[in-house]
Short mmCIF file of C-alpha atoms in Angstrom, two decimals:
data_model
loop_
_atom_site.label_atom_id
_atom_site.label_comp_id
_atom_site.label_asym_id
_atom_site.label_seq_id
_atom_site.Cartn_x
_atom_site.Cartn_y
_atom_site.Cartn_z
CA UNK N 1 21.38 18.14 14.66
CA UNK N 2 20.81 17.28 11.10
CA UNK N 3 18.18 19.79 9.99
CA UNK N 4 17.53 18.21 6.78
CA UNK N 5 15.63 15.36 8.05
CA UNK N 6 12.58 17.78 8.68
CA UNK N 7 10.72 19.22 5.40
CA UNK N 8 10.52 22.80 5.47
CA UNK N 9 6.40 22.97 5.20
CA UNK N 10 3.99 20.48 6.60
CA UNK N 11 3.45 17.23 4.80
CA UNK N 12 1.15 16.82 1.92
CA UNK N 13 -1.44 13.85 2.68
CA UNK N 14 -0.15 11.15 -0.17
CA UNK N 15 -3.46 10.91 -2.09
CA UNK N 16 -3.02 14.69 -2.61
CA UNK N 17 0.71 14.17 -3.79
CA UNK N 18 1.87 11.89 -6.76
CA UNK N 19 4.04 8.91 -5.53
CA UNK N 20 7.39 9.30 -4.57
CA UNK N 21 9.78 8.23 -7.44
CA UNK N 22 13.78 8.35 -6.64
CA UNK N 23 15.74 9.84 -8.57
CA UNK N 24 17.17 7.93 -11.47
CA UNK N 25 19.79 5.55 -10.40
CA UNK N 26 19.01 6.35 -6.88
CA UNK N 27 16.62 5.55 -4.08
CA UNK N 28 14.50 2.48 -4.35
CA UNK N 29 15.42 -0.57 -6.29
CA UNK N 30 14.16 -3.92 -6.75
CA UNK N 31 17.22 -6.69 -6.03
CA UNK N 32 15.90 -9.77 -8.39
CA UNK N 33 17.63 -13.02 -9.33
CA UNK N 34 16.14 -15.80 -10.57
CA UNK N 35 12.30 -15.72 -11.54
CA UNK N 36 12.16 -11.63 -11.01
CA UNK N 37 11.68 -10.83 -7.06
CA UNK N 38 12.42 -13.27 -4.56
CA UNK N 39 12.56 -13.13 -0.80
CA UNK N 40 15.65 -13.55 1.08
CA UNK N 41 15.17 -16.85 3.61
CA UNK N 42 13.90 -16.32 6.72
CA UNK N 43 17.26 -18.11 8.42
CA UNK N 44 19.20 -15.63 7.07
CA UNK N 45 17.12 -12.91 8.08
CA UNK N 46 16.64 -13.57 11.65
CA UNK N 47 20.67 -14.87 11.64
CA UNK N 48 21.18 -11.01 9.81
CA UNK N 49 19.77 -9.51 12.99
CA UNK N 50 21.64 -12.12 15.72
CA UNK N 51 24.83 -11.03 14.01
CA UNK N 52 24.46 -7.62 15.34
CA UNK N 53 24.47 -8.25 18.93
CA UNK N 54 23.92 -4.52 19.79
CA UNK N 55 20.59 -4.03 17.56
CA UNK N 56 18.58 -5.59 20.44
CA UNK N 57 15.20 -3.81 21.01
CA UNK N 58 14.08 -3.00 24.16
CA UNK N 59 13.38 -0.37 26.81
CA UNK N 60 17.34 0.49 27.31
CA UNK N 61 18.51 0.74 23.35
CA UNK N 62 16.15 3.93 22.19
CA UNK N 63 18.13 5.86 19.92
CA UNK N 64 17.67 8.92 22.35
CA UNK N 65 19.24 8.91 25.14
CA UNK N 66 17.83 11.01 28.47
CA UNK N 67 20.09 13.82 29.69
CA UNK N 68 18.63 15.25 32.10
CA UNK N 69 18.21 13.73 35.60
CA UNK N 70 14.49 13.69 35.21
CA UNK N 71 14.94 12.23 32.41
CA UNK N 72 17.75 9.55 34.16
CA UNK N 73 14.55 9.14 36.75
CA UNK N 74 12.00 8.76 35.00
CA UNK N 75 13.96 5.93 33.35
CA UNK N 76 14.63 4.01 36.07
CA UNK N 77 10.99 4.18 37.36
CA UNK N 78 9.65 3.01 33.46
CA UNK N 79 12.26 -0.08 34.07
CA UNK N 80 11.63 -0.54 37.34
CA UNK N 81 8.08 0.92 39.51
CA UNK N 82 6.79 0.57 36.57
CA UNK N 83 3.22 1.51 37.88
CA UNK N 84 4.58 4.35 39.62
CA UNK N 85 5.61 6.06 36.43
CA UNK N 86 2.37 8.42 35.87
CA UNK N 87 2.60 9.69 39.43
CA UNK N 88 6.68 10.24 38.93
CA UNK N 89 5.78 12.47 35.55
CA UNK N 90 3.40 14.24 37.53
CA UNK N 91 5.94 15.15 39.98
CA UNK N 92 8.33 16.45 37.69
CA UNK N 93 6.51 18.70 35.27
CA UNK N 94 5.17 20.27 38.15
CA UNK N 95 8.63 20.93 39.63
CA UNK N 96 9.65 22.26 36.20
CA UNK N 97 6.72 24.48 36.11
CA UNK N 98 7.32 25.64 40.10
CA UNK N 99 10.86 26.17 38.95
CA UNK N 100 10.33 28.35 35.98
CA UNK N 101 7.67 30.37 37.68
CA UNK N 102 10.16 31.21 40.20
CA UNK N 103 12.82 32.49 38.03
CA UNK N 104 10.40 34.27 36.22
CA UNK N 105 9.46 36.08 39.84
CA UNK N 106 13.23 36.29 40.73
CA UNK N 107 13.65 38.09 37.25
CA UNK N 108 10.92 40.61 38.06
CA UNK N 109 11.82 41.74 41.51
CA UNK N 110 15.49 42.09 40.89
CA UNK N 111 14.58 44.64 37.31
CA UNK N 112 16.28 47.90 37.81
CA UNK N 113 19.11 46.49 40.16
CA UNK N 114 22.22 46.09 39.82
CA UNK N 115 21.52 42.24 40.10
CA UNK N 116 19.59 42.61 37.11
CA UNK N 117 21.87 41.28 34.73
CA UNK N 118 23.17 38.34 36.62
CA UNK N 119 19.26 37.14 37.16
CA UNK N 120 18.55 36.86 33.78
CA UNK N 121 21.79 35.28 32.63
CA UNK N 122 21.04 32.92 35.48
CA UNK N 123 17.06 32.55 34.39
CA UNK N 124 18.53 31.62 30.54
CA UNK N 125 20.68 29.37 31.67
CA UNK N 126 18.67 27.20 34.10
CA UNK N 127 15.81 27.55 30.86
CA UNK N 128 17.98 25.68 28.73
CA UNK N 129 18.37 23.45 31.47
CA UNK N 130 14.78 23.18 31.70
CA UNK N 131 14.05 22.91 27.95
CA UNK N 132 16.30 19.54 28.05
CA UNK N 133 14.34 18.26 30.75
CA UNK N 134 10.97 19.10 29.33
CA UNK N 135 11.71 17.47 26.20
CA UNK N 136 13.05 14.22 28.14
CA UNK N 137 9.50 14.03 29.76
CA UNK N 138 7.89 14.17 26.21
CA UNK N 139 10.16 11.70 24.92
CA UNK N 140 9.64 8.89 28.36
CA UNK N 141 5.94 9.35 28.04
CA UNK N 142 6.05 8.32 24.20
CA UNK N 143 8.39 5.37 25.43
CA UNK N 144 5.90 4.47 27.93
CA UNK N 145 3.08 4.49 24.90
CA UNK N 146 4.59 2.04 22.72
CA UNK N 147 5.28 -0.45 26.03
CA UNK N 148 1.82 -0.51 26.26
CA UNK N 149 1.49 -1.86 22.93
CA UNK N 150 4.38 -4.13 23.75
CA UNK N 151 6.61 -2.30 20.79
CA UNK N 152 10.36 -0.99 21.26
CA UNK N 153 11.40 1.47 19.41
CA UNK N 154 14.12 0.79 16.88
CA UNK N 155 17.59 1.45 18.05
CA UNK N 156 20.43 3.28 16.13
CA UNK N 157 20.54 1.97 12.95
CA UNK N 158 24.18 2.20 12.93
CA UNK N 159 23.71 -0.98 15.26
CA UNK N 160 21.69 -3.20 13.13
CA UNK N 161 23.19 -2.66 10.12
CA UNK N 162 25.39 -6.27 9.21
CA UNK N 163 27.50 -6.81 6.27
CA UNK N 164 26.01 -3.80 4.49
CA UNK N 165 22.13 -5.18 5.22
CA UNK N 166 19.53 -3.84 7.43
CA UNK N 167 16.70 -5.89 8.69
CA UNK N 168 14.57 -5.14 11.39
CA UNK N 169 12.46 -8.12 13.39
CA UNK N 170 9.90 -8.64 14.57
CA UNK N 171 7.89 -6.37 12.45
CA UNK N 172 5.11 -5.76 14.86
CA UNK N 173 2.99 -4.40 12.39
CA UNK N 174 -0.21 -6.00 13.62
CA UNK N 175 0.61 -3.98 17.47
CA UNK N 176 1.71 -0.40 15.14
CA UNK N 177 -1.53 -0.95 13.60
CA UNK N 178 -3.41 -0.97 16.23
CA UNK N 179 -3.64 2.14 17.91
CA UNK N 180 -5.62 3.69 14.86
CA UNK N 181 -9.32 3.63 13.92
CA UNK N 182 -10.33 2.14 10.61
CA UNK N 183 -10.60 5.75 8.65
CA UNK N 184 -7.22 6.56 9.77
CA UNK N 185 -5.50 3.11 9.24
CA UNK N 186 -7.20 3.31 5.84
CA UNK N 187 -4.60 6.46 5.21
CA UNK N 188 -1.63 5.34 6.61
CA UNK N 189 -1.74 2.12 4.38
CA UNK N 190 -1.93 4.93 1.38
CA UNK N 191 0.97 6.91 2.96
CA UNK N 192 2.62 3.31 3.21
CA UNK N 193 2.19 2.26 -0.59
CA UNK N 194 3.00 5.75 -2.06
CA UNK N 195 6.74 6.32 0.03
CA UNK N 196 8.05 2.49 -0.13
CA UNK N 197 5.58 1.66 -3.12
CA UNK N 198 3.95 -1.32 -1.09
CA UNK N 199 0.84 -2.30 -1.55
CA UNK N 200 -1.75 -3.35 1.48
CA UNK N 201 -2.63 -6.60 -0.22
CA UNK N 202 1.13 -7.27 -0.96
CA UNK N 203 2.18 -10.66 -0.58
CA UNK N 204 4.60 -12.67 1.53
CA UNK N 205 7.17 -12.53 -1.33
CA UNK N 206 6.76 -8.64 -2.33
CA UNK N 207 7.55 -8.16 1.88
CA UNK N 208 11.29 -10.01 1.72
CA UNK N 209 11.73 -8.20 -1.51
CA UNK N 210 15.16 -6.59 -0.74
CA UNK N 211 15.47 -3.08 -1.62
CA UNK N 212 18.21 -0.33 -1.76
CA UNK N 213 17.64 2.95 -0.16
CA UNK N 214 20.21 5.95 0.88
CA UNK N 215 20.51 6.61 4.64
CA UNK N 216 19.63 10.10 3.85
CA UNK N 217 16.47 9.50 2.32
CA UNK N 218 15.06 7.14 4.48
CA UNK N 219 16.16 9.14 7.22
CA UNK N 220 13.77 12.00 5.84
CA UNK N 221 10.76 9.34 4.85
CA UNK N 222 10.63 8.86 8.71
CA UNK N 223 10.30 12.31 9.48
CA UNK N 224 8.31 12.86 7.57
CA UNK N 225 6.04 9.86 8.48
CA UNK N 226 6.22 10.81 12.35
CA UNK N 227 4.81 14.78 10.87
CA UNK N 228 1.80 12.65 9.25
CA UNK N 229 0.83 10.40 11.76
CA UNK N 230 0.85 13.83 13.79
CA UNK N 231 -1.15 15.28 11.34
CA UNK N 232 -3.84 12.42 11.25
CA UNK N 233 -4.01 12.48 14.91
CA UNK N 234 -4.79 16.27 14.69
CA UNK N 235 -7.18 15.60 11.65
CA UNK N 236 -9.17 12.81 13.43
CA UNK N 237 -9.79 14.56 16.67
CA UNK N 238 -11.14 17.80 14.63
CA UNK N 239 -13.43 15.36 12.31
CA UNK N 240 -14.85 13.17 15.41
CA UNK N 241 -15.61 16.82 17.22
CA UNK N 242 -17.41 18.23 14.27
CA UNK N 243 -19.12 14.54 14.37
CA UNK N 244 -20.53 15.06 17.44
CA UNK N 245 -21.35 18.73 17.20
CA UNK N 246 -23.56 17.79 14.06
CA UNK N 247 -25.38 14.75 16.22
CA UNK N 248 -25.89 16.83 18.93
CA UNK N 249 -27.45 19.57 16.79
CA UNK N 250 -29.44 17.27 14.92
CA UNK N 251 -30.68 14.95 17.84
CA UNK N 252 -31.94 18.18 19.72
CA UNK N 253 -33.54 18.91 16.27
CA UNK N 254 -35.32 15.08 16.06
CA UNK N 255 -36.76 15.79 19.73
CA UNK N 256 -39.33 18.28 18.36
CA UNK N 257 -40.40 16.15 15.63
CA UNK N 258 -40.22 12.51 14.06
CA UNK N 259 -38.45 13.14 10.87
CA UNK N 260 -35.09 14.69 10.13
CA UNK N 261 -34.50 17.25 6.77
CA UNK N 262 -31.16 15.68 5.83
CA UNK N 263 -28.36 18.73 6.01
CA UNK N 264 -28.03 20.83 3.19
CA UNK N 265 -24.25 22.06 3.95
CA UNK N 266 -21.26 19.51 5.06
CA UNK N 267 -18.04 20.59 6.84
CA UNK N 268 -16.16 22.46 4.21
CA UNK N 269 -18.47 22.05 0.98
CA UNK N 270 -18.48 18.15 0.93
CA UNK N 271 -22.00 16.75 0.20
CA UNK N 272 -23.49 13.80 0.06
CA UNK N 273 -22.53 12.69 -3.91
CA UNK N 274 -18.95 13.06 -3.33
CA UNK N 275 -18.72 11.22 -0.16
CA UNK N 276 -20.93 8.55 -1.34
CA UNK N 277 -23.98 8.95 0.88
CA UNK N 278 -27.89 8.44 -0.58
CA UNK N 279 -29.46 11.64 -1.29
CA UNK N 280 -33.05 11.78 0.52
CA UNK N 281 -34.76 14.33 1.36
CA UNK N 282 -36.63 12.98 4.57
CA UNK N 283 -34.66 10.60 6.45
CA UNK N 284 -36.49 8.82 9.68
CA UNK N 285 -34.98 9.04 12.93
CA UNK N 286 -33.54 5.63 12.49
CA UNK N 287 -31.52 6.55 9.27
CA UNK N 288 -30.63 9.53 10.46
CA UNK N 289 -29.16 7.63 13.54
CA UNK N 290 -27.35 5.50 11.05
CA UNK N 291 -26.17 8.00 9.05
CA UNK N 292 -24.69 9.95 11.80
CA UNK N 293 -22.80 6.85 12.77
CA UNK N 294 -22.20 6.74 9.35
CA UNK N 295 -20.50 10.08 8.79
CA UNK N 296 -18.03 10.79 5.88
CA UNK N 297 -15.09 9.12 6.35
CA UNK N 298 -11.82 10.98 7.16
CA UNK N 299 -10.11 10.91 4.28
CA UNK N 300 -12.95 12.41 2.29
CA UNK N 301 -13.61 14.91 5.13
CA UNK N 302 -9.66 15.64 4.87
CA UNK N 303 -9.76 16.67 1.16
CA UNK N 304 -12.48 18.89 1.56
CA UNK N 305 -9.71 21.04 3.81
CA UNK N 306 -9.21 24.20 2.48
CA UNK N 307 -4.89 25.41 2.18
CA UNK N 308 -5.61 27.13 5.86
CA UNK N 309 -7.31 24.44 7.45
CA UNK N 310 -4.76 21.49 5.90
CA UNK N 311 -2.15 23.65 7.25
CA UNK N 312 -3.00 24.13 10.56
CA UNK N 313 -3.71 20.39 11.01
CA UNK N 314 0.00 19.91 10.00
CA UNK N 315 1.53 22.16 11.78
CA UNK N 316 3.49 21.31 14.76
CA UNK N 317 1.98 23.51 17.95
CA UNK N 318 5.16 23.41 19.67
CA UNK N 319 8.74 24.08 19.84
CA UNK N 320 9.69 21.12 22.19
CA UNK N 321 7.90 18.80 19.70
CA UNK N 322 9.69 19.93 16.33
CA UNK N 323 12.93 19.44 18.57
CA UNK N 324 12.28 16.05 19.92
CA UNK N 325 11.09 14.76 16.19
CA UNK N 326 14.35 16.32 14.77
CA UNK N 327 16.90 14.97 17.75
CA UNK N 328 15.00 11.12 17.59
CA UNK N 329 15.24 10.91 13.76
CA UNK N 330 19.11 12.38 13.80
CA UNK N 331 19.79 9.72 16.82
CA UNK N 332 18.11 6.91 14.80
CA UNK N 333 20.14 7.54 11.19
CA UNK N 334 23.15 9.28 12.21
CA UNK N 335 26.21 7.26 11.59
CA UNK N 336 27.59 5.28 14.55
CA UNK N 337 31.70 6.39 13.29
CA UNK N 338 31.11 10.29 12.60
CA UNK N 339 27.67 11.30 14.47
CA UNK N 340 26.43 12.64 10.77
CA UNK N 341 23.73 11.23 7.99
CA UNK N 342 25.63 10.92 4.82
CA UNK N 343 23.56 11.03 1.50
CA UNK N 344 25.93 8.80 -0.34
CA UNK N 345 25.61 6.16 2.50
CA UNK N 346 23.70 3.36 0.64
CA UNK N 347 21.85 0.45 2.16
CA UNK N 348 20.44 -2.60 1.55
CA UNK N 349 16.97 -3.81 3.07
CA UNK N 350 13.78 -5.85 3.20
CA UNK N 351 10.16 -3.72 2.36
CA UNK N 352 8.96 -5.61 5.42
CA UNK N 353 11.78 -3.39 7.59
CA UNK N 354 10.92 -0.53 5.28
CA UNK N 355 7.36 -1.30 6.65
CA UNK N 356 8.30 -1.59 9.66
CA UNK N 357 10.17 2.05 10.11
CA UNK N 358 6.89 4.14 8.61
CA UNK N 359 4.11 2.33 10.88
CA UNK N 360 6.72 3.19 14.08
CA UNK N 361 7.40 6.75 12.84
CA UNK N 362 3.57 7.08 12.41
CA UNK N 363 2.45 5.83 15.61
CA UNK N 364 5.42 8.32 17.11
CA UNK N 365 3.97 11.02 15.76
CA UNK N 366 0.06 10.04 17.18
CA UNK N 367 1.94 9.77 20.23
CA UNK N 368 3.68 12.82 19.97
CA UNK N 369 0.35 14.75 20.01
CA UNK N 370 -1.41 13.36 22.97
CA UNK N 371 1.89 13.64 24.93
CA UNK N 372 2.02 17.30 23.92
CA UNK N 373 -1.37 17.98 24.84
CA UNK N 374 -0.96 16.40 28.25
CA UNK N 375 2.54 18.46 29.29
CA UNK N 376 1.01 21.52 27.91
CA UNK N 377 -1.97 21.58 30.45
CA UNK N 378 1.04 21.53 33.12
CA UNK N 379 3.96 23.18 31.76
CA UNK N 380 3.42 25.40 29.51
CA UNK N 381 4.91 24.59 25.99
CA UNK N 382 6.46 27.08 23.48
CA UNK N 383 4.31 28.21 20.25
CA UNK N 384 6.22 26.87 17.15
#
């Protein structure tokens, strides 16, 4: 695997980082002709993507491919029983977790014989074994996510990639887009315009702008992406709890008597002037309903993180999941000839596809974190 796809500390949010600007006479830049930017026909575009026969998204061209044969099964069942699929993942985390807690036992009684040795060679092995398996699970369950949004994930880009070009349709931004409340769609159109430097209210024209962009870095923006969209997932959930705890506390408060004394301390120092809330005194239970409803929004309530906090947001929980992101980002960029990510491998493409790569690696990483938090009550995951 390619380790330097993943950064080595937990991604800054973008409006606490300056924009990303390439190196000079690297990275990003604008391909203009005539009349400064133009976009590419659409023809071309969509003929760009016929051309390569095997860039074809759908359920069987994921850049991973399963190795285990729960993986293999759980596969066939997403293809095939489709509604079946839930019960099938059942089945097989709880075999992995049967199986693990028997070599665990095995392990224990055979301590101090002779047999020792051989039953914990035996237990590592099979673990590995398991480990593959485990992290197959993780990766179906993210597969069956974006079906239900009626989005394949990209395959290889080694097979889209025609006549030096890459372009990536349909966009499905509207579908990528979806999945995410207004707060946190808010942020990932600011973590959009500050890596590819495109705006929300970009136009038609500024999408088809054509672009060059080293396999290398790109490869790393997506990472990077998928460790953000985890992060907001992780952010979100933590702000909507401490949403709820404060309503709670304050509606048992408004049962005793008519009027509410507006809070005097936020979550983490934030008050009222900086996230843009009226400053009274005495609110009536009505406005305080409405300003509950109206609490800060996330991305002021995620600057008021202090460097612990932020951090443990960002952080990964789990071994499994920093593996997965690393082996689907190598699978996705690695070249199709030598199996590696070259940073002098250059590449020409559309901000739409640019686009197109951040929303999915976003939305992989959201994903990532429910599906981790579902095996985990099963099969128990490794700390990272």
């Amino acid at each position: 695997m390619d380790s330097r796809l993943l950064p080595r500390s937990p991604p800054t949010p973008p409006f606490l980082r300056p924009a990303l600007r390439p190196p000079a006479g690297r990275g990003l830049s604008i391909a203009s002709g005539r009349g400064g930017r133009h976009p590419p026909r659409p023809r071309r575009s969509l003929a760009v993507v016929a051309g390569a026969s095997r860039c074809e998204s759908s359920s069987l061209n994921t850049p991973l491919v399963p190795e285990s044969a729960a993986g293999r099964y759980l596969t066939r069942v997403l293809q095939n029983q489709r509604q079946l699929f839930h019960v099938a993942v059942a089945e097989e985390l709880k075999q992995l977790a049967d199986d693990r807690d028997a070599a665990v036992s095995r392990v224990l009684l055979s301590a101090g014989s002779d047999e020792a040795c051989l039953h914990r060679r035996i237990a590592e092995i099979k673990e590995r074994d398991r480990q593959v398996a485990i992290k197959d699970v993780m990766y179906m369950l993210i597969l069956y996510k974006f079906s239900e949004i009626r989005v394949h994930l990209v395959p290889k880009l080694s097979r889209c990639i025609y006549n030096g070009r890459l372009e990536i349709w349909p966009a499905k931004d509207w579908e990528l887009e979806s999945i995410h409340g207004i707060d946190v769609l808010e942020m990932i159109k600011e973590h959009v315009s500050a890596v590819i430097g495109l705006r929300a209210d970009s136009s038609v024209t500024d999408n088809w702008a054509t672009t060059h962009i080293q396999r290398l870095q790109l490869g790393q923006l997506y990472a990077a992406s998928v460790l953000y969209g985890y992060f907001l997932k992780s952010a979100s959930l933590r702000h909507d709890l401490e949403c709820s705890l404060t309503l709670s506390h304050q509606g048992h408060r408004v049962f005793h008597r008519n009027s509410l004394q507006s809070p005097k301390i936020w979550p983490y120092g934030w008050n009222k002037l900086v996230c843009g809330r009226a400053s009274n005194d005495k609110l009536s239970l009505g406005q305080a309903s409405i300003q509950d409803r109206n609490h800060e929004k996330l991305r002021c309530y995620v600057m008021g993180f202090d460097p612990e906090t932020l951090q443990r947001c960002a952080k990964v929980r789990s071994r499994e999941a920093i593996d997965l992101i690393e082996k689907h980002s190598c699978a996705l960029f690695e070249d199709g000839k030598m199996g590696l990510i070259s940073s002098d491998d250059v590449i020409l493409t559309s901000f739409s596809s640019l686009k197109r790569l951040v929303l999915e690696a976003v939305a992989f990483g959201s994903f990532l974190w429910d599906v981790e938090e579902h095996v985990d009550t099963v099969y128990k995951l490794n700390d990272n």
